[in-house]
Coordinates of C-alpha atoms in Angstrom, one line a residue:
X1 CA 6.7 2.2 -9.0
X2 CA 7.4 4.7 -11.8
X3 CA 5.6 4.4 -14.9
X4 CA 8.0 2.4 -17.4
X5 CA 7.8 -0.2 -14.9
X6 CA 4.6 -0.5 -15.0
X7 CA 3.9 -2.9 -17.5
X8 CA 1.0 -5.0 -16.1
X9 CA -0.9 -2.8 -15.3
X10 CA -4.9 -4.1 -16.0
X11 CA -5.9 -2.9 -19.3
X12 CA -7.6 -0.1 -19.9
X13 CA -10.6 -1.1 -21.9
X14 CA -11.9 2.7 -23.0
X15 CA -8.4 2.6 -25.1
X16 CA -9.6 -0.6 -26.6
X17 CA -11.8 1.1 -28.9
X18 CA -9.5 2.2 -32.3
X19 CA -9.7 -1.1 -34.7
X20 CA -6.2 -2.8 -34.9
X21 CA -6.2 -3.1 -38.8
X22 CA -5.7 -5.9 -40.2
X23 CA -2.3 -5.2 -42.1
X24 CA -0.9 -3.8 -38.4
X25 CA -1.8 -6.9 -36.5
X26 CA -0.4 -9.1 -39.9
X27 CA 2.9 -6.7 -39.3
X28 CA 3.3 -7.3 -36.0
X29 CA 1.9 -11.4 -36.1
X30 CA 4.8 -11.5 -38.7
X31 CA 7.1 -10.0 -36.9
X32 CA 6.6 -11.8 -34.1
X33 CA 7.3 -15.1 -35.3
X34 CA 10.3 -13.8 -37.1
X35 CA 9.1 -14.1 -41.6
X36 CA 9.6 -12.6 -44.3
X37 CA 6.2 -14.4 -45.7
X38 CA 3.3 -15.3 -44.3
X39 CA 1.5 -18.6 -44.3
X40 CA -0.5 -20.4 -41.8
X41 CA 0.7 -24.2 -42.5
X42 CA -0.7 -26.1 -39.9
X43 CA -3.7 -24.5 -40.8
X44 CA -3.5 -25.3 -44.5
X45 CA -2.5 -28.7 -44.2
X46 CA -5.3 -29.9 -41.9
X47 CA -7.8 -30.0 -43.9
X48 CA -10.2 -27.2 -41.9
X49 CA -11.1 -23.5 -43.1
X50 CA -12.1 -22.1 -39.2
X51 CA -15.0 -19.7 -39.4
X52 CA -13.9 -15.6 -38.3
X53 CA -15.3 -15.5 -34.5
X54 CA -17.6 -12.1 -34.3
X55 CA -15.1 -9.7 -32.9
X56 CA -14.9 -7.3 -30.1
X57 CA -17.4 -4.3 -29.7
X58 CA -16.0 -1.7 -31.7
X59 CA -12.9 -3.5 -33.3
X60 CA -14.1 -4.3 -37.0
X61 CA -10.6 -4.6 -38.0
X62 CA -10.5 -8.2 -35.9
X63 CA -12.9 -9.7 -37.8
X64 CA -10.4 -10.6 -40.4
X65 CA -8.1 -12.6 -38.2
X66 CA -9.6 -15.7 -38.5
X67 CA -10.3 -16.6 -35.1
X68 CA -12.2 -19.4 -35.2
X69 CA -16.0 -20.2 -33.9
X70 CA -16.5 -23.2 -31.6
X71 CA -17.9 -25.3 -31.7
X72 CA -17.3 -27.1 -34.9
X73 CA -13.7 -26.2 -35.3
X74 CA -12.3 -30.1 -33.9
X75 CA -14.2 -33.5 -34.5
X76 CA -15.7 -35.4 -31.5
X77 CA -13.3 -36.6 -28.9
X78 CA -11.6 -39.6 -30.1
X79 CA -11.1 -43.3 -27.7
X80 CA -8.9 -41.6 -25.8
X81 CA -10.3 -38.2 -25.3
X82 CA -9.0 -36.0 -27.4
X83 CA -10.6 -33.7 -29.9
X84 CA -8.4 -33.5 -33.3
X85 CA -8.7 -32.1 -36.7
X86 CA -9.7 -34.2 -39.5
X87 CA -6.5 -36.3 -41.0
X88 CA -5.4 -36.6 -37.0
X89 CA -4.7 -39.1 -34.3
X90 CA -3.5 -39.7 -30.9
X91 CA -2.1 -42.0 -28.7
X92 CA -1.7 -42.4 -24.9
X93 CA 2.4 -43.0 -24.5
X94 CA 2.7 -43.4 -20.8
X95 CA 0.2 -42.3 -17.5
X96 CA 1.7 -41.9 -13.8
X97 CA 2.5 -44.4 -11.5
X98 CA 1.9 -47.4 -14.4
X99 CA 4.8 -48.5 -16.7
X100 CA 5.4 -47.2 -19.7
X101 CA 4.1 -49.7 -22.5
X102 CA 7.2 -51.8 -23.5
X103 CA 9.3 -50.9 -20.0
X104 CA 9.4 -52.0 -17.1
X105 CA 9.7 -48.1 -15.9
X106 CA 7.0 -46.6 -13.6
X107 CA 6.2 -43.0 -15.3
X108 CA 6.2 -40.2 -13.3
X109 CA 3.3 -38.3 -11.7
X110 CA 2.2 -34.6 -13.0
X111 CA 4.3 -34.2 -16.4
X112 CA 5.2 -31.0 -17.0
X113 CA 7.5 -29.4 -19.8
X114 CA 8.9 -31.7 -21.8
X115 CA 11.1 -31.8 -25.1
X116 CA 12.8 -33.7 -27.8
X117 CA 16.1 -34.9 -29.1
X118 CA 17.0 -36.6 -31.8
X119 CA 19.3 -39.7 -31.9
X120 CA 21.8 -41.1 -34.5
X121 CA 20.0 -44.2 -35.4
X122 CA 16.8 -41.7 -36.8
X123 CA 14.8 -42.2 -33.6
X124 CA 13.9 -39.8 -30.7
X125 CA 14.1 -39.3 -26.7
X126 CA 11.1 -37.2 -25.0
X127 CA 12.3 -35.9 -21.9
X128 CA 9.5 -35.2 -19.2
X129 CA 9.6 -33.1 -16.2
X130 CA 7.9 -34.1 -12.9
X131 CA 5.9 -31.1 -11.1
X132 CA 6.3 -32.8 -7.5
X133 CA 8.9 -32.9 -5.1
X134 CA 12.1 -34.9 -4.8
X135 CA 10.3 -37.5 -2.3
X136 CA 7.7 -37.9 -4.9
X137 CA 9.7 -38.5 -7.1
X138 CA 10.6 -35.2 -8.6
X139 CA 13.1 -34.6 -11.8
X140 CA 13.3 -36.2 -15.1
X141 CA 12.1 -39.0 -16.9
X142 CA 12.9 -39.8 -20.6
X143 CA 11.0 -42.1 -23.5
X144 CA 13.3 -43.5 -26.2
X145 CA 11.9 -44.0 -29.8
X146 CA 13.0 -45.8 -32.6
X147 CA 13.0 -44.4 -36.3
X148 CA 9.3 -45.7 -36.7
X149 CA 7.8 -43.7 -33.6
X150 CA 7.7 -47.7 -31.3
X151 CA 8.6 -46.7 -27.3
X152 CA 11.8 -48.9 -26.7
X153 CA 13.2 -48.0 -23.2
X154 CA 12.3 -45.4 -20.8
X155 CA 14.1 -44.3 -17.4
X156 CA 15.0 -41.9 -15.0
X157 CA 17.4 -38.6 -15.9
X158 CA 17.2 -36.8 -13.1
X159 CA 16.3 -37.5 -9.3
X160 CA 16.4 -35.3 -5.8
X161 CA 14.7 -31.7 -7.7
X162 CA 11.4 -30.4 -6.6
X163 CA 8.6 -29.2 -8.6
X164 CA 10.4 -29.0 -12.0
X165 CA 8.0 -27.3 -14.2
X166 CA 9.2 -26.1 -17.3
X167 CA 12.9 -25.8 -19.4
X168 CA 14.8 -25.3 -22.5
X169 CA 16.7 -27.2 -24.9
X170 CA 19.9 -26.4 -25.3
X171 CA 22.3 -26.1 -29.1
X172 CA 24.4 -29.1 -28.1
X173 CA 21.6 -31.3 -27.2
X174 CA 20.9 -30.8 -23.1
X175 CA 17.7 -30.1 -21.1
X176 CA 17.9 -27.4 -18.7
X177 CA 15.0 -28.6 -16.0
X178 CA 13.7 -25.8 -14.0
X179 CA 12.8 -26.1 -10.4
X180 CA 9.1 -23.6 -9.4
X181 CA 10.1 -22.9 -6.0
X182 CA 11.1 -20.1 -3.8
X183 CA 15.2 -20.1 -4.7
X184 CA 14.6 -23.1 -7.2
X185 CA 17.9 -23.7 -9.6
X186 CA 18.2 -25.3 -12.8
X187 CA 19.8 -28.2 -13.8
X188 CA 21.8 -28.9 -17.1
X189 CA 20.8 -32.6 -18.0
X190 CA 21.7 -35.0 -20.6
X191 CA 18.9 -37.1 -22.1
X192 CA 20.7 -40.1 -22.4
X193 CA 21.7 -40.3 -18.9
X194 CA 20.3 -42.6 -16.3
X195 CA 21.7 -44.4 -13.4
X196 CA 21.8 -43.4 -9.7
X197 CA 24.5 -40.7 -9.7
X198 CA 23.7 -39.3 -12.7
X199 CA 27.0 -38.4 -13.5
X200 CA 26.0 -35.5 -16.6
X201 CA 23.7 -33.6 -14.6
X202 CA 24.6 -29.9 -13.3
X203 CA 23.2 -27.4 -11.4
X204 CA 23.9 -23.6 -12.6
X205 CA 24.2 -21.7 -10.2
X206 CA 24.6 -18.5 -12.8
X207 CA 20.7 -18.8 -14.0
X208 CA 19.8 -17.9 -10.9
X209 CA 17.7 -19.1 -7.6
X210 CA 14.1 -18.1 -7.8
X211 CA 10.7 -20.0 -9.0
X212 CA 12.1 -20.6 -12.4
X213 CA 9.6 -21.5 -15.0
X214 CA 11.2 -22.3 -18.4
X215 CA 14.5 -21.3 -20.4
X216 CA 15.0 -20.3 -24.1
X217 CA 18.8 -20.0 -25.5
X218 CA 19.3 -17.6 -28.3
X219 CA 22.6 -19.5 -29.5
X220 CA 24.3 -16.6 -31.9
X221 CA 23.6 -14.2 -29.0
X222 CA 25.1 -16.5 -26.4
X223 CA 22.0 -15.9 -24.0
X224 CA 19.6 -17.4 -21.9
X225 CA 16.3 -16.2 -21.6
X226 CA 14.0 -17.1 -18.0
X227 CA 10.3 -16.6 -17.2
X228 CA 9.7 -16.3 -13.6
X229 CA 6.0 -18.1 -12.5
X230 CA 5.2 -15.5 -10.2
X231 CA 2.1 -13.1 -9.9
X232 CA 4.3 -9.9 -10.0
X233 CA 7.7 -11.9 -11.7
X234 CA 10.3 -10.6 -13.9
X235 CA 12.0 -11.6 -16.9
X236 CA 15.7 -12.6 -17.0
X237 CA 18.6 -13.0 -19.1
X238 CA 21.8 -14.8 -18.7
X239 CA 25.0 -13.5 -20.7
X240 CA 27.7 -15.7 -21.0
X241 CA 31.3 -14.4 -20.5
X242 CA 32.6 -17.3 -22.9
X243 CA 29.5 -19.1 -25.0
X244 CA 29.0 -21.9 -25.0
X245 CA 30.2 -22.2 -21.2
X246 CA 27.9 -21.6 -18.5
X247 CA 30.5 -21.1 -15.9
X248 CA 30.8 -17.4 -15.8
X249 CA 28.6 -14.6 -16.9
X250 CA 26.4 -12.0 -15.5
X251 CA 22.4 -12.7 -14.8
X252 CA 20.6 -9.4 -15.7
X253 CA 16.6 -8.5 -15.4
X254 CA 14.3 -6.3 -18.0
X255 CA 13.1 -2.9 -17.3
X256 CA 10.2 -2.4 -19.8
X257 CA 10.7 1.7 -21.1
X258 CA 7.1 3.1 -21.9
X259 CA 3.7 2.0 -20.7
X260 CA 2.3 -1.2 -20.7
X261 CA 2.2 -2.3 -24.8
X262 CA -0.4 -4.5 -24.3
X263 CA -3.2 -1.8 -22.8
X264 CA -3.4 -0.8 -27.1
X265 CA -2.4 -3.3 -29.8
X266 CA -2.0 -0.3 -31.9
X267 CA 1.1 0.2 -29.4
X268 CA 4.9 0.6 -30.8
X269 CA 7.4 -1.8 -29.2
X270 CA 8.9 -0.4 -26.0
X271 CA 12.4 -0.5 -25.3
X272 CA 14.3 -3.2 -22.8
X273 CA 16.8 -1.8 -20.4
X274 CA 19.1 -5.2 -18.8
X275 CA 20.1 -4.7 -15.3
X276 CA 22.9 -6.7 -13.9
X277 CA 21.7 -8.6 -10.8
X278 CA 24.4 -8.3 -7.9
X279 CA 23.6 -11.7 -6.0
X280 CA 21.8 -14.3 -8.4
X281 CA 22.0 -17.1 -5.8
X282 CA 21.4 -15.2 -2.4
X283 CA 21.0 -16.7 0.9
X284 CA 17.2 -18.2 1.6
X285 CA 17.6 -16.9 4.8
X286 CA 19.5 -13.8 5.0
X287 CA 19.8 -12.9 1.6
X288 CA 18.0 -10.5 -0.8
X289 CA 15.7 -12.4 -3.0
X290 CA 16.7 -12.3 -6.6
X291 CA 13.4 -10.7 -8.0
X292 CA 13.9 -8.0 -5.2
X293 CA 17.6 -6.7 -5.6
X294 CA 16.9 -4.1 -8.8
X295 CA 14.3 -1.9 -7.6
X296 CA 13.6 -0.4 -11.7
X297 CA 12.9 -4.2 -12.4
X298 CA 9.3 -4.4 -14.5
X299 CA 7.3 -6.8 -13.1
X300 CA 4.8 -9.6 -15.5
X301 CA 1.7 -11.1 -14.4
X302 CA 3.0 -14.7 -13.9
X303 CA 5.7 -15.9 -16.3
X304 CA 5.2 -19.1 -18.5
X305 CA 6.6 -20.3 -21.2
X306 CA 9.1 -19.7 -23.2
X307 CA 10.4 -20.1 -26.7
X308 CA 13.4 -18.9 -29.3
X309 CA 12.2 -19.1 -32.9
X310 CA 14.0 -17.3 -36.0
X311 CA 15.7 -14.9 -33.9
X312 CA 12.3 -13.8 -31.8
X313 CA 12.2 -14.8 -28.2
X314 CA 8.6 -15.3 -27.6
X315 CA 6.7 -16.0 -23.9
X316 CA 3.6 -15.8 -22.0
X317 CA 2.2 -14.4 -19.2
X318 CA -0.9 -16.3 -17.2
X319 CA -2.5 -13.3 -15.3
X320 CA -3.3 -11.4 -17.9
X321 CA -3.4 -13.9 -21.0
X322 CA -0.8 -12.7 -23.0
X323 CA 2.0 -14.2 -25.4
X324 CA 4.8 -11.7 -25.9
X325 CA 7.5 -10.9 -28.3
X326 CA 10.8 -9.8 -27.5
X327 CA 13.5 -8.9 -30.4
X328 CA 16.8 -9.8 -28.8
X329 CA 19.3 -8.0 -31.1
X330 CA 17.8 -4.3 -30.5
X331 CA 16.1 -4.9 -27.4
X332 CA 12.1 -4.3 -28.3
X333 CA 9.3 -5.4 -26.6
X334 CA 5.2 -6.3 -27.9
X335 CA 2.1 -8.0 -27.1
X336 CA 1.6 -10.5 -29.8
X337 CA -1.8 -12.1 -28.5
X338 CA -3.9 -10.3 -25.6
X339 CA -7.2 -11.8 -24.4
X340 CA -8.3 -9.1 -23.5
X341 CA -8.6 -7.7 -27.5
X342 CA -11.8 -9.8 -27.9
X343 CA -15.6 -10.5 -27.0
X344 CA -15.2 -14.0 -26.6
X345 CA -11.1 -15.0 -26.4
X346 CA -10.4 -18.4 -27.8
X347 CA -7.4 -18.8 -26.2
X348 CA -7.1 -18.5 -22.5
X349 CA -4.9 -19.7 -19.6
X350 CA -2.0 -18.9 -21.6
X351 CA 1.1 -21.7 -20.9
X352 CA 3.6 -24.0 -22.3
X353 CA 4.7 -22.2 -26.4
X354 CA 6.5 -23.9 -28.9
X355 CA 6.7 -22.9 -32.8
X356 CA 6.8 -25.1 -35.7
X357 CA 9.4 -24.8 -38.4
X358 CA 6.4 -23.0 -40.6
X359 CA 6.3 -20.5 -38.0
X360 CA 3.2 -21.1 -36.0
X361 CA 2.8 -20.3 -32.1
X362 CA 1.5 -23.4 -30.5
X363 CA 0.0 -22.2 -26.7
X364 CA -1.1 -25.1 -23.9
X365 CA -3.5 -23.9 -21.9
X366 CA -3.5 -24.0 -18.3
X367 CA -7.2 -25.2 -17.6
X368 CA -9.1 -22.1 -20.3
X369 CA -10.5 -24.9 -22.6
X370 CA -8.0 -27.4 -22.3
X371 CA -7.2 -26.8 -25.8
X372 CA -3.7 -26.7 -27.7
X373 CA -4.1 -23.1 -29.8
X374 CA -2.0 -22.0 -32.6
X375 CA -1.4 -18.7 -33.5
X376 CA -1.1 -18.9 -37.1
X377 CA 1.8 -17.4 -39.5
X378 CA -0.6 -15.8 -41.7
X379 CA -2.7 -14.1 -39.0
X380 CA -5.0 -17.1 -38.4
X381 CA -5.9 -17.7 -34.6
X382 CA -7.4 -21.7 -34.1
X383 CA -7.4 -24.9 -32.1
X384 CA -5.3 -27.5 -32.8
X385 CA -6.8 -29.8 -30.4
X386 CA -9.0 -30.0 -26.9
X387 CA -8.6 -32.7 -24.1
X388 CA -12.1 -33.5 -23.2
X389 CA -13.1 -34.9 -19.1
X390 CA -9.9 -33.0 -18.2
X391 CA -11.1 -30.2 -16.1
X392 CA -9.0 -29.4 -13.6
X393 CA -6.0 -30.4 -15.0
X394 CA -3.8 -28.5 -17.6
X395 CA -1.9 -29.1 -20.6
X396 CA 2.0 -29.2 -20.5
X397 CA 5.1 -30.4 -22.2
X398 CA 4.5 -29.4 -26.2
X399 CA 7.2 -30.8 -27.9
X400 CA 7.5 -32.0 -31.7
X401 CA 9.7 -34.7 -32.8
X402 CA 12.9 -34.1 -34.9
X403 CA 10.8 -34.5 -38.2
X404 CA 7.7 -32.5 -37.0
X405 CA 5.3 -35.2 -37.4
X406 CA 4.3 -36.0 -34.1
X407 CA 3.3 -33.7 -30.9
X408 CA 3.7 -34.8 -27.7
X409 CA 2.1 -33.0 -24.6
X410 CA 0.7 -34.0 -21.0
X411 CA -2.4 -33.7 -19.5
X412 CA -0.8 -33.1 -16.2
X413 CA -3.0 -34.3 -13.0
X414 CA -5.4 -36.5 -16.1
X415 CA -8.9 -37.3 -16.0
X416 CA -11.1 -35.4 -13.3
X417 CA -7.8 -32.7 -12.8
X418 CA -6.7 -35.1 -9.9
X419 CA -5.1 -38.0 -11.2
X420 CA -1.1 -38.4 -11.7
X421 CA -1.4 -37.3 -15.1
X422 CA -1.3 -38.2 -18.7
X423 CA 1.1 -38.1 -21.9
X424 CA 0.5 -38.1 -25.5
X425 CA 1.4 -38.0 -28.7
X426 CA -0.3 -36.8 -31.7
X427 CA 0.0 -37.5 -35.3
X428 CA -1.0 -35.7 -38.5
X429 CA 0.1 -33.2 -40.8
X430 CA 1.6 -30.9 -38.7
X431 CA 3.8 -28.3 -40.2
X432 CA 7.2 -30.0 -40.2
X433 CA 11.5 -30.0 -40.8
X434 CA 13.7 -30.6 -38.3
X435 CA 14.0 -28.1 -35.6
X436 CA 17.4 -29.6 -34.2
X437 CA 20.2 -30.9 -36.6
X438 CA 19.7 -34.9 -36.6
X439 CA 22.4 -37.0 -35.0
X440 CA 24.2 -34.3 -32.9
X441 CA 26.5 -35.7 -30.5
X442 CA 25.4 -34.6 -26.7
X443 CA 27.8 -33.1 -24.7
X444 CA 28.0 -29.9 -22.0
X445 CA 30.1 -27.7 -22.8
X446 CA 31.1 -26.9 -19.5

């Protein structure tokens, strides 16, 4: 492989030794989650000053980040397990294989990435993807809310898909559902559709057919950005010939110029090369695997989420930790958050990422702590909350309401790591405006 594509690399810890200064890592923190000012909300508005963590041998200029010392950060767990800041609450909305509360509908078992839309009468739908297969009961569930946050109907979205992991919301108010399997698709859903043929949903053949992860759509761009959950994956792109359609376009895969950006935070962003893929739907049996057919692709150490947020494109990467940040427009690439810059990492097992409107990184961690971390606006690196009797299991589907009042997220296998799993929704002051337009109509645009 030759060296621009080498971007994961191990770290080399003997380069770890200049101090990333404060103002550089503020820069690039800033940059990363697209402001022009600087201001860790959530953090302000909870109530909590976090104690600066000792930082890495030889890296003084950490110490001022803010990364907070556990324990002490989070109160005691709560009734239903869950470890909160002061001013904070939770609720259990629905658990696998038992009703949801109000419904006569049987929730699905391990919830996975999740999201949600806003209605015209001020209330909300949470759609929920099912990490099993199609016999299980694989696909899409959704949970409808009135304007006061009460669960009034739930049902079914999308049936006969396997493993659906993570996703992406759409401008004009769709899901698209991602399927983590060797040439999975992924599906264009409505979240007000139910029934038995599901009439709205649509597979797109054009985003490929590999073990998709999650989708984030840069709308003034008319793209479509796709982690890829594989130990040595890639990161893809779909440009559309005619946005909003996603009938014809090209699917294209990142070559990373320059060596791996995270092996020094000091590191400038490296340059993206997009290379158009000739086959994104090959043949399982004779074909070329997608991942395989551009030889100069760079390769990432297990794709996770993903997020669009002020015109940053933002993801992470579970092998080695990291949360990313890619500039869209000019094509840069950096290492936001890497583990491996400190002693004693807070956040680990690097997942689902979402943003609030303030600008703060929210990070699930897959098992790690089994914590919800944000990476503040201001430079501030804390815990948001921690799922306690969990281990095993991991924390999925981070979305906010229309308002930003509430969180929602799964504990997917539940209590002990081996039970159908778990979904919740927290309350408090979390840093909040709409982060879709309320009332859109839904419709695919073809």
């Amino acid at each position: 492989m030759p060296p621009h594509s080498s971007v994961l690399v191990a770290a080399d810890r003997s380069r770890l030794s200049a101090p990333l200064s404060r103002r550089r890592f503020l820069a690039r923190l800033c940059l990363g989650t697209g402001l022009a000012v600087c201001g860790p909300a959530l953090l302000a508005r909870s109530g909590h000053h976090w104690q600066a963590a000792a930082p890495a041998p030889g890296r003084g200029g950490l110490a001022a980040l803010g990364q907070p010392a556990l324990p002490g950060a989070l109160l005691e767990p709560d009734a239903n397990g869950v470890r909160l800041p002061l001013g904070f609450s939770s609720r259990v909305i629905a658990r696998g294989m038992e009703a949801v509360p109000g419904t006569g509908y049987l929730w699905h078992t391990w919830p996975d990435g999740g999201a949600c839309f806003p209605q015209p009468d001020g209330g909300w739908i949470y759609v929920s993807n099912s990490e099993t297969i199609a016999l299980l009961g694989g696909g899409v569930s959704a949970i409808r809310f009135d304007c006061d946050g009460r669960i009034v109907d739930a049902w079914r979205v999308l049936a006969g898909t396997s493993i659906n992991c993570a996703g992406g919301v759409t401008p004009w108010g769709s899901w698209l559902t991602c399927e983590e399997i060797d040439f999975g698709a992924v599906f264009e859903v409505l979240p007000t559709d139910r029934g038995i043929l599901f009439p709205s949903s649509r597979r797109r053949p054009l985003l490929g057919s590999f073990k998709h992860e999650a989708a984030a759509v840069v709308d003034a761009l008319g793209l479509i950005f796709l982690t890829e959950d594989v130990g040595d994956g890639c990161l893809y792109r779909f440009k559309a010939d005619h946005w909003p359609s996603l009938e014809t376009g090209v699917l294209q895969v990142a070559e990373v110029i320059g060596a791996d950006p995270g092996a020094d935070p000091e590191a400038p962003p490296r340059a993206v090369v997009w290379h158009d893929l000739p086959d994104p739907n090959p043949s399982a049996l004779f074909g070329t695997p997608t991942r395989e057919q551009v030889p100069a692709a760079s390769r990432f150490r297990g794709g996770e989420g993903i997020w669009h947020h002020r015109g940053v494109v933002h993801f992470t990467t579970k092998g080695d930790d990291r949360v990313w940040a890619l500039d869209p427009h000019d094509d840069r690439l950096w290492v936001l958050y890497d583990a491996a810059w400190f002693a004693d990492p807070l956040l680990t097992g690097v997942d689902n990422i979402i943003a609030t409107s303030a600008g703060d990184l929210l990070v699930a961690e897959d098992g790690g702590d089994m914590q919800v971390v944000a990476l503040g606006a201001g430079g501030t690196l804390y815990p948001l909350l921690q799922v306690s009797g969990h281990e095993g299991s991991e924390i999925t589907g981070l979305a906010l309401s229309p308002d930003g009042s509430r969180l929602y997220f799964n504990s997917q296998r539940g209590e002990g790591g081996s039970g159908p799993g778990v979904t919740y929704e927290i309350r408090g002051p979390l840093a909040g405006a709409a982060l879709f337009r309320a009332g859109f109509e839904c419709g695919l645009p073809g």
